[in-house]
XYZ file of C-alpha atoms in Angstrom:
190
model
C 55.598 -20.955 64.742
C 58.073 -19.972 62.036
C 60.891 -19.252 64.508
C 61.037 -22.823 65.924
C 60.898 -24.181 62.390
C 63.758 -21.954 61.294
C 65.729 -23.053 64.346
C 65.182 -26.716 63.396
C 66.306 -26.001 59.842
C 69.443 -24.134 60.926
C 70.362 -26.824 63.466
C 69.753 -29.586 60.906
C 72.011 -27.920 58.343
C 74.686 -27.230 60.973
C 74.645 -30.856 62.147
C 74.751 -32.101 58.574
C 77.681 -29.901 57.606
C 79.626 -30.665 60.787
C 79.016 -34.415 60.436
C 81.122 -34.550 57.290
C 81.912 -38.155 56.267
C 79.917 -39.583 59.208
C 77.618 -42.465 58.273
C 74.811 -44.320 59.975
C 74.733 -48.070 59.162
C 71.154 -48.675 58.062
C 69.908 -52.273 57.646
C 68.918 -53.294 54.126
C 66.869 -56.021 52.499
C 69.865 -57.823 51.042
C 71.954 -58.212 54.185
C 74.646 -55.559 53.878
C 74.217 -52.297 55.727
C 73.782 -49.110 53.763
C 76.144 -46.332 54.845
C 73.580 -43.527 55.139
C 75.342 -40.179 55.526
C 74.346 -38.330 58.688
C 74.092 -35.175 56.574
C 71.176 -36.687 54.604
C 69.416 -37.618 57.823
C 69.891 -34.044 59.058
C 68.570 -32.576 55.795
C 65.502 -34.783 56.038
C 64.859 -33.541 59.578
C 65.287 -30.005 58.260
C 62.304 -30.581 55.985
C 60.114 -30.541 59.089
C 59.966 -26.754 58.787
C 58.642 -26.850 55.258
C 56.143 -29.650 55.761
C 54.905 -28.119 58.993
C 54.359 -24.768 57.295
C 52.481 -26.343 54.422
C 50.408 -28.540 56.740
C 49.273 -25.469 58.620
C 48.114 -23.772 55.411
C 44.994 -25.910 55.062
C 42.831 -23.875 57.390
C 39.143 -23.052 56.889
C 40.176 -19.443 56.233
C 42.362 -20.473 53.314
C 39.730 -22.899 52.117
C 37.161 -20.129 51.732
C 39.516 -17.349 50.573
C 38.737 -15.410 47.417
C 42.430 -15.217 46.474
C 44.627 -18.004 45.119
C 46.485 -18.739 48.339
C 47.944 -21.931 46.851
C 50.363 -19.584 45.085
C 51.907 -18.785 48.485
C 52.446 -22.506 49.076
C 54.100 -22.925 45.674
C 56.276 -19.863 46.279
C 57.232 -20.998 49.800
C 58.227 -24.427 48.488
C 60.223 -23.067 45.550
C 62.060 -20.545 47.739
C 62.858 -23.226 50.334
C 64.340 -25.440 47.608
C 66.310 -22.531 46.111
C 67.694 -21.502 49.519
C 68.727 -25.103 50.181
C 70.528 -25.302 46.846
C 72.242 -21.953 47.497
C 73.301 -23.104 50.974
C 74.598 -26.370 49.526
C 76.571 -24.501 46.870
C 78.024 -22.148 49.472
C 79.069 -25.138 51.589
C 80.727 -26.728 48.556
C 82.617 -23.507 47.839
C 83.743 -23.488 51.468
C 85.163 -26.974 50.956
C 82.412 -29.071 52.513
C 81.255 -31.780 50.070
C 78.146 -32.603 52.126
C 76.345 -29.369 51.181
C 75.246 -30.297 47.644
C 74.137 -33.773 48.763
C 72.052 -32.212 51.529
C 70.542 -29.722 49.070
C 69.663 -32.548 46.673
C 68.022 -34.473 49.542
C 65.941 -31.409 50.452
C 64.858 -30.883 46.828
C 63.913 -34.566 46.427
C 62.249 -34.795 49.836
C 60.218 -31.654 49.273
C 59.132 -32.916 45.859
C 58.184 -36.280 47.329
C 56.185 -34.555 50.053
C 54.288 -32.393 47.568
C 53.465 -35.362 45.321
C 52.360 -37.452 48.308
C 50.317 -34.525 49.610
C 48.154 -34.632 46.491
C 47.360 -38.312 47.096
C 47.124 -38.768 50.873
C 46.323 -36.625 53.889
C 48.881 -33.899 54.554
C 49.883 -35.331 57.926
C 50.764 -38.657 56.287
C 52.476 -36.925 53.369
C 54.922 -35.369 55.838
C 56.508 -38.840 56.086
C 57.402 -38.836 52.359
C 60.895 -37.256 52.727
C 61.845 -39.835 55.325
C 60.236 -42.524 53.183
C 62.428 -41.572 50.220
C 65.541 -41.771 52.352
C 64.525 -45.098 53.873
C 63.598 -46.544 50.460
C 67.020 -45.569 49.122
C 68.643 -47.133 52.181
C 66.658 -50.366 52.226
C 67.141 -51.018 48.534
C 70.890 -50.594 48.833
C 72.820 -53.682 47.782
C 76.582 -53.476 47.325
C 76.569 -56.695 45.272
C 74.081 -55.309 42.738
C 75.357 -51.718 42.664
C 79.120 -51.975 43.163
C 80.000 -48.587 41.658
C 77.069 -46.450 42.718
C 74.435 -46.500 45.405
C 70.821 -45.414 45.076
C 70.214 -42.000 43.551
C 70.053 -40.066 46.833
C 73.434 -41.503 47.841
C 75.204 -40.918 44.539
C 77.981 -38.356 44.164
C 76.829 -34.821 44.863
C 77.721 -33.722 41.312
C 75.842 -36.576 39.591
C 73.630 -34.938 36.964
C 71.157 -37.828 36.766
C 70.414 -37.817 40.493
C 70.014 -34.038 40.456
C 67.707 -34.384 37.447
C 65.542 -36.956 39.260
C 65.390 -34.730 42.350
C 64.475 -31.599 40.385
C 61.912 -33.536 38.336
C 60.303 -34.779 41.545
C 60.164 -31.196 42.856
C 58.662 -29.876 39.602
C 56.038 -32.647 39.679
C 55.275 -31.778 43.307
C 54.954 -28.068 42.553
C 52.677 -28.940 39.638
C 50.515 -31.086 41.910
C 50.337 -28.262 44.418
C 49.436 -25.685 41.776
C 46.718 -27.753 40.098
C 45.189 -29.434 43.137
C 41.797 -28.401 44.390
C 42.615 -26.969 47.812
C 39.307 -28.242 49.202
C 39.934 -31.937 48.514
C 41.078 -32.936 51.983
C 38.522 -31.051 54.029
C 35.109 -32.402 54.893
C 32.123 -30.696 53.377
C 30.936 -27.608 55.201
C 27.869 -28.122 57.361
C 24.613 -26.949 55.778
């Protein structure tokens, strides 16, 4: 199952990097349409690999394991975020400004997923990355924020938006590391 997930991730990054400066007009609460970059939509789709892999990790075998298998989930998530940031930096060095914004969206979306995963069922938590993007889009109002959009849509070198994204990821990794892995499974039959 990893190969299809990797294919989705590679295609999502390719679409996002090729769709430089392309926007999708997303309706908002306040009447104007938010110009959502296609690259952020592609990065959010790319998170399907990570969320799918983490969703599959809650098996009865892992639930009854004697080893701390949650460490694999934390490592997988951290490596996925680091690879996304490295890919975004490489794209920026190649002259594509969409790379860092996509990397920031992956970091924030992954963090949002991990935080949501500690509160709701894992299948519902998989909607968190898309929820973050939609929340940023819906709350967009040009009249209120004339110089900057919501934090996911800010400039790719904005330190505050990167800080919020990294903080969300660190919180998510902390939730994953401290969470009882048996919370979301029904009790074993007697």
